[in-house]
Backbone as JSON, one array per atom type, in Angstrom:
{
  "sequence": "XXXXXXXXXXXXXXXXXXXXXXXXXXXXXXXXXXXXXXXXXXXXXXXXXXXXXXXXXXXXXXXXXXXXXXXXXXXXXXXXXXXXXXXXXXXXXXXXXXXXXXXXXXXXXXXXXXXXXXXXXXXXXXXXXXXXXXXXXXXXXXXXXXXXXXXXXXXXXXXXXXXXXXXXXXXXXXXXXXXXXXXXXXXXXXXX",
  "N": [[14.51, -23.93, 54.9], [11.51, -25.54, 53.71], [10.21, -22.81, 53.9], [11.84, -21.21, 52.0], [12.16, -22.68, 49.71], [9.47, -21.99, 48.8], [9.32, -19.66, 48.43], [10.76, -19.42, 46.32], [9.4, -20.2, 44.57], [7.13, -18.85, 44.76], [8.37, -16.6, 43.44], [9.57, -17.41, 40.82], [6.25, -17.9, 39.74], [5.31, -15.34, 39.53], [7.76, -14.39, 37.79], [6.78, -15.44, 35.57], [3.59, -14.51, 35.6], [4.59, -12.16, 34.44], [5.73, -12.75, 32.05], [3.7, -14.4, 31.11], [1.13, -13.18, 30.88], [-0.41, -14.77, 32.37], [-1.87, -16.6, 35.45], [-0.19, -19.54, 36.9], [-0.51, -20.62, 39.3], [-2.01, -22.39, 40.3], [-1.02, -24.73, 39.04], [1.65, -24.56, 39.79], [0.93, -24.7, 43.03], [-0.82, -27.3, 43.68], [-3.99, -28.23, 44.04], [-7.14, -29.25, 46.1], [-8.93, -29.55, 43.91], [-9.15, -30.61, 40.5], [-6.89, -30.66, 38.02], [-5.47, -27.96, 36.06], [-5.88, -28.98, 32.12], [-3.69, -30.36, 30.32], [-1.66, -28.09, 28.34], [-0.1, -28.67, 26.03], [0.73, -32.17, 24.15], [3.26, -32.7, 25.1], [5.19, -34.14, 27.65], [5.39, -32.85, 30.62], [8.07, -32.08, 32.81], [9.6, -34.21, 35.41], [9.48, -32.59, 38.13], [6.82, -31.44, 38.24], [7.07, -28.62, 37.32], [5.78, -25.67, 35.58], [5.27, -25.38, 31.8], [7.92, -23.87, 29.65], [7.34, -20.31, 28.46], [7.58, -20.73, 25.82], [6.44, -23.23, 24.69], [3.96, -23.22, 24.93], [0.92, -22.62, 23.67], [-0.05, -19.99, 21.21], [-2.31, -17.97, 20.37], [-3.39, -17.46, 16.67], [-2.76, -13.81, 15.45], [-5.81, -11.76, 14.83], [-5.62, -10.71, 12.25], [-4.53, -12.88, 10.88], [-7.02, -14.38, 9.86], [-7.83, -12.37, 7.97], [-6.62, -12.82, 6.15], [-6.91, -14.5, 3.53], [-9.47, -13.39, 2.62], [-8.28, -10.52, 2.05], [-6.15, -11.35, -0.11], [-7.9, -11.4, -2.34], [-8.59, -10.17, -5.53], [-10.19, -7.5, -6.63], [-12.2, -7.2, -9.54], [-13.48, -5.45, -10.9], [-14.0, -1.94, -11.34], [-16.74, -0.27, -10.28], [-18.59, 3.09, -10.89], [-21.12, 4.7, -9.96], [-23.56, 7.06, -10.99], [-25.44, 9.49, -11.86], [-27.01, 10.92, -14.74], [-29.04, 12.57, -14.45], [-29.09, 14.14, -12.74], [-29.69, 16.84, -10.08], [-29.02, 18.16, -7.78], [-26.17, 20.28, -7.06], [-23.93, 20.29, -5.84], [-23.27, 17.36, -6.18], [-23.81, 17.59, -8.39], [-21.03, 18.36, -9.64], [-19.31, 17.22, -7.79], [-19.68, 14.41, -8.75], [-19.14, 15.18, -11.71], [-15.68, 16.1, -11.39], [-15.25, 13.69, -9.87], [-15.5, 11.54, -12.53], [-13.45, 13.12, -14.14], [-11.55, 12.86, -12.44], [-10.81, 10.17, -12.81], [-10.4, 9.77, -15.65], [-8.35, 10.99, -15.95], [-6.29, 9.51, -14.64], [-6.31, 7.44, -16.44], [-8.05, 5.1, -15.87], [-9.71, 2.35, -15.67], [-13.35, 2.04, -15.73], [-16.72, 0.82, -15.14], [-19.26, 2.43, -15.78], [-22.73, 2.83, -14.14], [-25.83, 4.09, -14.6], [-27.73, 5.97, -13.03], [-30.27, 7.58, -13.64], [-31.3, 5.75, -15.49], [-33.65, 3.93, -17.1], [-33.51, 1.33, -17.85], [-31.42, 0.58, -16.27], [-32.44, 0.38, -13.53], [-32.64, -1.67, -11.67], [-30.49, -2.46, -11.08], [-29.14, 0.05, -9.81], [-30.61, -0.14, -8.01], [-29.71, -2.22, -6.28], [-27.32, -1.49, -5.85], [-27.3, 0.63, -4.3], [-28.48, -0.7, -2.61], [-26.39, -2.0, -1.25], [-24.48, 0.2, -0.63], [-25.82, 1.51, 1.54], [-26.39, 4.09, 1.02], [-28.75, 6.17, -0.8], [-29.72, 7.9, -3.81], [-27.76, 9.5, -3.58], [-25.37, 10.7, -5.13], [-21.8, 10.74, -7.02], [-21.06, 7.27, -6.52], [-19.08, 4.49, -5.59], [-17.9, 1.32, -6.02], [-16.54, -1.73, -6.2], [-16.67, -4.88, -7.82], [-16.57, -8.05, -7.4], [-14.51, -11.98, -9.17], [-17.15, -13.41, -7.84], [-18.84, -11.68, -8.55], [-19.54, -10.84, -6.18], [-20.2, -7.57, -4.76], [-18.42, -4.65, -3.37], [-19.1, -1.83, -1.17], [-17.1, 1.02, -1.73], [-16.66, 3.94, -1.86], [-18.14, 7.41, -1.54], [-17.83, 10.49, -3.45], [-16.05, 12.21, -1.87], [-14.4, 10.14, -0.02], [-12.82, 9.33, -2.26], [-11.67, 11.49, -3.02], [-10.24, 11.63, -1.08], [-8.22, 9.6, -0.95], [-6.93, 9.98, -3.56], [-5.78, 12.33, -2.47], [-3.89, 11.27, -0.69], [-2.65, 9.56, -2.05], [-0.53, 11.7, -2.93], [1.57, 11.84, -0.57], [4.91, 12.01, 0.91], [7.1, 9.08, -0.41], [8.25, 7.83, 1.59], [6.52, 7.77, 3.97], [4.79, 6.81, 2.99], [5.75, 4.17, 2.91], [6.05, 3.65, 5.57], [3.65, 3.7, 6.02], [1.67, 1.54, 5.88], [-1.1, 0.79, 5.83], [-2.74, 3.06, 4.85], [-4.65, 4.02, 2.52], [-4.05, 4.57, -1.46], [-4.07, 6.01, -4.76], [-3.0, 3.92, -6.24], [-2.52, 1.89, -4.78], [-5.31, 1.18, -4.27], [-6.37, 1.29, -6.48], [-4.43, 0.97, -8.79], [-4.33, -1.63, -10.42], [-6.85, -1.02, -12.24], [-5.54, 0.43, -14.27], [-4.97, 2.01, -16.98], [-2.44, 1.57, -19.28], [-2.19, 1.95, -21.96], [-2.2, 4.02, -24.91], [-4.32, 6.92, -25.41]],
  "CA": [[14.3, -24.96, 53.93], [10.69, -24.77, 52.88], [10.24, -21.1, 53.54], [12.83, -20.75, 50.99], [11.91, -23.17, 48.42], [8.05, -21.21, 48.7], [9.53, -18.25, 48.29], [11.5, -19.31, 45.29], [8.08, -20.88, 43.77], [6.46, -17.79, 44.46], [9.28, -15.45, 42.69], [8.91, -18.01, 39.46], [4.98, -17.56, 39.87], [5.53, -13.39, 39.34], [7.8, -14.02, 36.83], [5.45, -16.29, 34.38], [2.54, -13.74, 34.95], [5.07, -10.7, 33.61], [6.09, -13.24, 31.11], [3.02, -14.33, 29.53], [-0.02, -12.69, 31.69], [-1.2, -15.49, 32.84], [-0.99, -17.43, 36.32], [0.36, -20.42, 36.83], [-0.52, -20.77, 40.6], [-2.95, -23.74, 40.76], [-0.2, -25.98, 38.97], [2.75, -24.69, 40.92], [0.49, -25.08, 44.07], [-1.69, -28.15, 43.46], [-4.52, -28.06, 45.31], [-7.86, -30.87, 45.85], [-9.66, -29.8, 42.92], [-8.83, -30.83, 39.43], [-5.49, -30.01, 37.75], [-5.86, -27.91, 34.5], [-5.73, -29.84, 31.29], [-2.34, -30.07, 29.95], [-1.55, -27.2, 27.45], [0.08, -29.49, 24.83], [0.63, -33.18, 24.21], [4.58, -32.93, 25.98], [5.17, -34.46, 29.15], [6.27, -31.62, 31.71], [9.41, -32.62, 34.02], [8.53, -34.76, 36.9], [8.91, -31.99, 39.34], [5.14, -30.68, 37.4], [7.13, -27.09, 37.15], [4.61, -25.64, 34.27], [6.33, -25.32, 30.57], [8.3, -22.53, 29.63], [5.89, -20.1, 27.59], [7.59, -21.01, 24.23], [5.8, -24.45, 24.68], [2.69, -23.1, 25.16], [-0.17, -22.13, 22.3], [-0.19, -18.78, 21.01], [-3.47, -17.55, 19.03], [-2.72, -16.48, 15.71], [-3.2, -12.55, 15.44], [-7.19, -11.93, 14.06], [-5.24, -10.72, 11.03], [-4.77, -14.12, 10.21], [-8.16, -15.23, 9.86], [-8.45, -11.86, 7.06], [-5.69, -13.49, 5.15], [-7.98, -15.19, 2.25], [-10.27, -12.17, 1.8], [-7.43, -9.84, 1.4], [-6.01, -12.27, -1.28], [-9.3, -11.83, -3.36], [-8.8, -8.67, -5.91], [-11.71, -7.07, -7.37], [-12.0, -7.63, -10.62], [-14.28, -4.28, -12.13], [-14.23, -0.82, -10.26], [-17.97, 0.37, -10.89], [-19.0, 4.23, -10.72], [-22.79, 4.58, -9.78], [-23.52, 8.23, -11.42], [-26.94, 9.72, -12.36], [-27.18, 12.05, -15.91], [-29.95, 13.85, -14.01], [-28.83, 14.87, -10.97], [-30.31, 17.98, -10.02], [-28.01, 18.96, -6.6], [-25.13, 21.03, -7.37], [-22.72, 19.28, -5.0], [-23.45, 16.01, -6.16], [-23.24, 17.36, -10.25], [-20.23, 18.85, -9.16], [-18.19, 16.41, -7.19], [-19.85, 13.47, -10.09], [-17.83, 15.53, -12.97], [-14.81, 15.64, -10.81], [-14.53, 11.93, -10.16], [-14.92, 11.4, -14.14], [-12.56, 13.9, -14.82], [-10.05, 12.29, -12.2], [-11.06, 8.16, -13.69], [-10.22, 9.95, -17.0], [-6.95, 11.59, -16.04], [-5.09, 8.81, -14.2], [-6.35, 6.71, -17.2], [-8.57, 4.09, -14.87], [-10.56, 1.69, -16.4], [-14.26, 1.15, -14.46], [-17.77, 0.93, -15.37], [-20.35, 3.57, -14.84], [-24.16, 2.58, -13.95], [-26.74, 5.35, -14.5], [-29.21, 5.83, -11.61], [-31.38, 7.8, -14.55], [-31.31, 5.16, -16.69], [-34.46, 3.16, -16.55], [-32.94, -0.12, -17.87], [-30.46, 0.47, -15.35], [-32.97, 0.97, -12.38], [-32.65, -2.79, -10.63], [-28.54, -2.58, -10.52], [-29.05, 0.62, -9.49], [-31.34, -0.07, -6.35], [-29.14, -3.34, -5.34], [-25.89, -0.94, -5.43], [-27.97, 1.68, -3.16], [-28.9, -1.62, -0.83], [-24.91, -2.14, -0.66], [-23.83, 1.57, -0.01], [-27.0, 1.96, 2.31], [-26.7, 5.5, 0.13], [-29.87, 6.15, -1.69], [-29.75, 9.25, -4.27], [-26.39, 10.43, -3.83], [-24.27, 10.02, -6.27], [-21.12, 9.95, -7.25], [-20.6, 5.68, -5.61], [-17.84, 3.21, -5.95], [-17.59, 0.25, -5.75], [-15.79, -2.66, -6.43], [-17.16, -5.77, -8.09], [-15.34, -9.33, -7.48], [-15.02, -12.96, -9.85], [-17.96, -14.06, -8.34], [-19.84, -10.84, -9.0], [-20.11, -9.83, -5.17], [-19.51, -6.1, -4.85], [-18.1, -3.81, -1.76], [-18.66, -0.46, -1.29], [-15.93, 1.56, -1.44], [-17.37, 4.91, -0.86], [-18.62, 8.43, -2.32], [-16.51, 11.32, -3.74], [-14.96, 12.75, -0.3], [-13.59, 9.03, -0.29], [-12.61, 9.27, -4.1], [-10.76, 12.39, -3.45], [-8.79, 11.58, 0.21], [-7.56, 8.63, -2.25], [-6.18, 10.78, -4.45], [-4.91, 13.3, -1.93], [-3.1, 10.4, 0.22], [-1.48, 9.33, -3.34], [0.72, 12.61, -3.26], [2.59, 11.95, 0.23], [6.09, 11.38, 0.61], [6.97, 7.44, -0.7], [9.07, 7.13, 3.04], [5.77, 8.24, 4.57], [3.62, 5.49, 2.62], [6.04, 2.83, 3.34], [5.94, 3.74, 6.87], [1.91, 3.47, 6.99], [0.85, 0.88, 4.46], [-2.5, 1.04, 5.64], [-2.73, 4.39, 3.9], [-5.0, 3.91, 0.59], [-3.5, 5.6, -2.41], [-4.91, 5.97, -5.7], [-1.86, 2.8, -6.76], [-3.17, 0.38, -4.46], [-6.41, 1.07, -4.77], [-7.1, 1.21, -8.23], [-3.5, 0.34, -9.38], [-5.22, -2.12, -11.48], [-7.58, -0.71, -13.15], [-5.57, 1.66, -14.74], [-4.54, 1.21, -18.36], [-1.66, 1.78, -19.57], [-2.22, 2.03, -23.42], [-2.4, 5.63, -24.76], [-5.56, 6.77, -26.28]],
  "C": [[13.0, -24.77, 53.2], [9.78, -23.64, 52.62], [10.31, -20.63, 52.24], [12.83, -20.67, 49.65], [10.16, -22.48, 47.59], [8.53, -20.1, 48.24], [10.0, -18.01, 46.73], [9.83, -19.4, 44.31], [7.4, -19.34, 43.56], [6.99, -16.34, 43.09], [9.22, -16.17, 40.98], [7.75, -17.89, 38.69], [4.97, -16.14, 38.95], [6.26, -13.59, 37.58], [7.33, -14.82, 35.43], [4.86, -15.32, 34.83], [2.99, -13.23, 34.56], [5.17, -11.57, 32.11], [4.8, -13.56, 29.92], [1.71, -13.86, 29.82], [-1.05, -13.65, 31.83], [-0.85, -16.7, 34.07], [-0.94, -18.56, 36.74], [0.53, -21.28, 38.22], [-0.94, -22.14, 40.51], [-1.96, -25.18, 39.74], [0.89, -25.99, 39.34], [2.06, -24.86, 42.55], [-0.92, -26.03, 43.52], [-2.66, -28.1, 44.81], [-5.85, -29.4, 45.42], [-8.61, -30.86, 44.95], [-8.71, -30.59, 41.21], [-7.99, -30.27, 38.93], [-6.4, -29.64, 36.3], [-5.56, -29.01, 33.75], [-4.3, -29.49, 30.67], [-2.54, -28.94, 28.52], [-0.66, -27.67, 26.1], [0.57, -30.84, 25.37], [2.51, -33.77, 25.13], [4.51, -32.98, 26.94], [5.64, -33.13, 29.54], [7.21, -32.84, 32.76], [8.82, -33.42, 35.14], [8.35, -33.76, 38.09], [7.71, -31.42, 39.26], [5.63, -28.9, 37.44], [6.12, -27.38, 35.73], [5.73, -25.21, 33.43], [6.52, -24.33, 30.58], [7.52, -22.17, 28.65], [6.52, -20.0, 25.99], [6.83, -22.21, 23.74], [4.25, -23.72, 24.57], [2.25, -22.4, 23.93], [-0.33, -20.91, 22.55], [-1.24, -18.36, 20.06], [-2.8, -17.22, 18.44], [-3.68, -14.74, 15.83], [-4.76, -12.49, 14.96], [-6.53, -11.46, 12.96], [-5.27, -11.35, 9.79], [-5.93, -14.78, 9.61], [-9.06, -14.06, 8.6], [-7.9, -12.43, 5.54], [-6.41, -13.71, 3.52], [-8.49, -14.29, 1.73], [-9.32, -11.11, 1.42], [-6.32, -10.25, -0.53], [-6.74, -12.12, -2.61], [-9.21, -10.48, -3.82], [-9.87, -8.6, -6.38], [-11.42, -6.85, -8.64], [-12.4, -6.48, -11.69], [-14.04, -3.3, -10.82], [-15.64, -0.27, -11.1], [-18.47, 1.45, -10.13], [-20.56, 4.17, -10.68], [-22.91, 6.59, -10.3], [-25.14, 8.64, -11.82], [-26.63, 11.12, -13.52], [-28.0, 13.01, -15.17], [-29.71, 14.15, -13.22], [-28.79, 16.26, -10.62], [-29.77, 18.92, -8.96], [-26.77, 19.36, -7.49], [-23.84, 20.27, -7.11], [-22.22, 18.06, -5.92], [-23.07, 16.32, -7.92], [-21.86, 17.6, -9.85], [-19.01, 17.79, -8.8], [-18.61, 14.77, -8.35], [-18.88, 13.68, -11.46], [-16.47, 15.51, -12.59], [-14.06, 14.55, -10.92], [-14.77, 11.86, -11.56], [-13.59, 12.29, -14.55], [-11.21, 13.02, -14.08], [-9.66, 10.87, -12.65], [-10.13, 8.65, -14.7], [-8.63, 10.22, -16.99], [-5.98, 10.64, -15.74], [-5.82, 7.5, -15.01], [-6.84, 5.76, -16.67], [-9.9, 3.51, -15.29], [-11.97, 1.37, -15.23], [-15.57, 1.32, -15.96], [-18.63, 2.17, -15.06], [-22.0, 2.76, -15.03], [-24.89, 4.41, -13.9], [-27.87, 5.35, -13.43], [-30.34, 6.34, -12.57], [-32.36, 6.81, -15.04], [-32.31, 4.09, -16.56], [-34.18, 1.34, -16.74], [-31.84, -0.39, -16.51], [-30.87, 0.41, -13.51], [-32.67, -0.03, -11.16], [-31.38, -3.07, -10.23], [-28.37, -1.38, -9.82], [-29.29, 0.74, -7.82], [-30.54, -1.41, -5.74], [-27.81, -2.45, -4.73], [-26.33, 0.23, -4.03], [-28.0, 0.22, -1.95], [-27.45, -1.7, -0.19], [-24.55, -0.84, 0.12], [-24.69, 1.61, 1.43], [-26.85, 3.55, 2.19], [-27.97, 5.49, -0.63], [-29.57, 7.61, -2.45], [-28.81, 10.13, -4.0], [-25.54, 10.04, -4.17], [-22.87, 11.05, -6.11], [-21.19, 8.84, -6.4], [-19.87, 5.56, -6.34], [-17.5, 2.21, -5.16], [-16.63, -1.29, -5.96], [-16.22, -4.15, -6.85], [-15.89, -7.31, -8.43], [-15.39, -10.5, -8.84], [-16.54, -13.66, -9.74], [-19.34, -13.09, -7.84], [-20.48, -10.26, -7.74], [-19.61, -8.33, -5.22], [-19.35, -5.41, -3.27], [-17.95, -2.62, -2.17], [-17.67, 0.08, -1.1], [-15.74, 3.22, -0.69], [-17.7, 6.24, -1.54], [-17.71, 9.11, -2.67], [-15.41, 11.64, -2.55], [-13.86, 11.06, -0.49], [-12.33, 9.4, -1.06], [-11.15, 10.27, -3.38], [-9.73, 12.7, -2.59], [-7.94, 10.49, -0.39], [-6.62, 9.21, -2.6], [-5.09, 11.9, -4.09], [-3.64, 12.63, -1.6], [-2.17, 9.65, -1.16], [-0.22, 10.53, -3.11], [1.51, 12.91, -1.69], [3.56, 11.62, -0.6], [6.19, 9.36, 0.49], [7.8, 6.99, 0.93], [7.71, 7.17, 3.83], [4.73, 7.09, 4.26], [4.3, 4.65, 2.95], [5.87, 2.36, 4.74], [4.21, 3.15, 7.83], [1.32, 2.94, 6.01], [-0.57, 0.54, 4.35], [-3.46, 2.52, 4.89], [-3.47, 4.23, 2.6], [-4.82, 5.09, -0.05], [-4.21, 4.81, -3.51], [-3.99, 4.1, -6.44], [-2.75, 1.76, -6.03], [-4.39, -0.08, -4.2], [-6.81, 0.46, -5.63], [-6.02, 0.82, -9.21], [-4.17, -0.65, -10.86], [-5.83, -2.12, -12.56], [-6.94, 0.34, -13.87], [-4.89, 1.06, -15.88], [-3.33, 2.63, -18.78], [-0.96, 2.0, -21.44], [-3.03, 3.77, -23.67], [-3.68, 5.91, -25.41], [-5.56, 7.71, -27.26]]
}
């Protein structure tokens, strides 16, 4: 008799932790301290079995809580570039990204790091990157004029690579940035 009925309690016990990994002992065995607090405002049965775990509160994913900021497009794509730039690399992979802005027709801004009017937008976009003096940047400027780095040429140009998978291959991994949902946007569509 209550061997039996222990035994059963216990085998219920097991299968609530597989069920929702968490155990359920101290309100199938009451003991002299304090009973948890009920897990929502529904009575439980009079025998106090604990609710089945569709009753019970499920966090939302942390996903949820990016929801809003994903929502929020950026409004300007802005190129940080310097006329003088005296490394090779850096002239180099700078003409590049213009040449590729230019080709897939993509509307942004450019800032001059030269440019002495330009020197105090220059040094806030360096505080963002935490890049100083290496140029090509990109960034992304929102409605209410905050900006996020996005990131230097290498960036720019795994972008551009990850554009020319297969389209079964992007649907498959939509975390994948391509030059479309990137910069989709900014790209104009009027011929010049």
């Amino acid at each position: 008799g209550a061997s039996h009925n222990h035994s059963e309690i216990d085998k219920r016990n097991i299968s609530q932790i597989e069920e929702t990994g968490e155990d359920q002992s101290k309100v199938l065995h009451p003991s002299t301290t304090q009973p948890p607090a009920p897990r929502n405002l529904e009575k439980s049965s009079s025998d106090d079995r604990p609710l089945p775990p569709k009753h019970q509160q499920i966090p939302l994913p942390s996903i949820m809580n990016k929801t809003s900021e994903s929502l929020i497009q950026p409004t300007k794509l802005v190129v940080l570039i310097s006329n003088g730039v005296s490394d090779r690399t850096q002239a180099a992979n700078q003409t590049r990204a213009l040449i590729l802005l230019a080709a897939k027709k993509t509307v942004y801004e450019t800032v001059d790091g030269m440019d002495p009017s330009q020197k105090e937008r220059r040094n806030a976009l360096f505080g963002i990157s935490g890049v100083r003096g290496n140029y090509p940047q990109f960034f992304f400027e929102y409605v209410d004029r905050s900006v996020r780095f996005i990131g230097q040429w290498e960036t720019i140009e795994m972008i551009n690579d990850s554009s020319g998978l297969p389209a079964e291959f992007l649907i498959l991994n939509p975390e994948i940035q391509t030059w479309d949902n990137m910069f989709g946007r900014f790209t104009s569509t009027l011929d010049s």
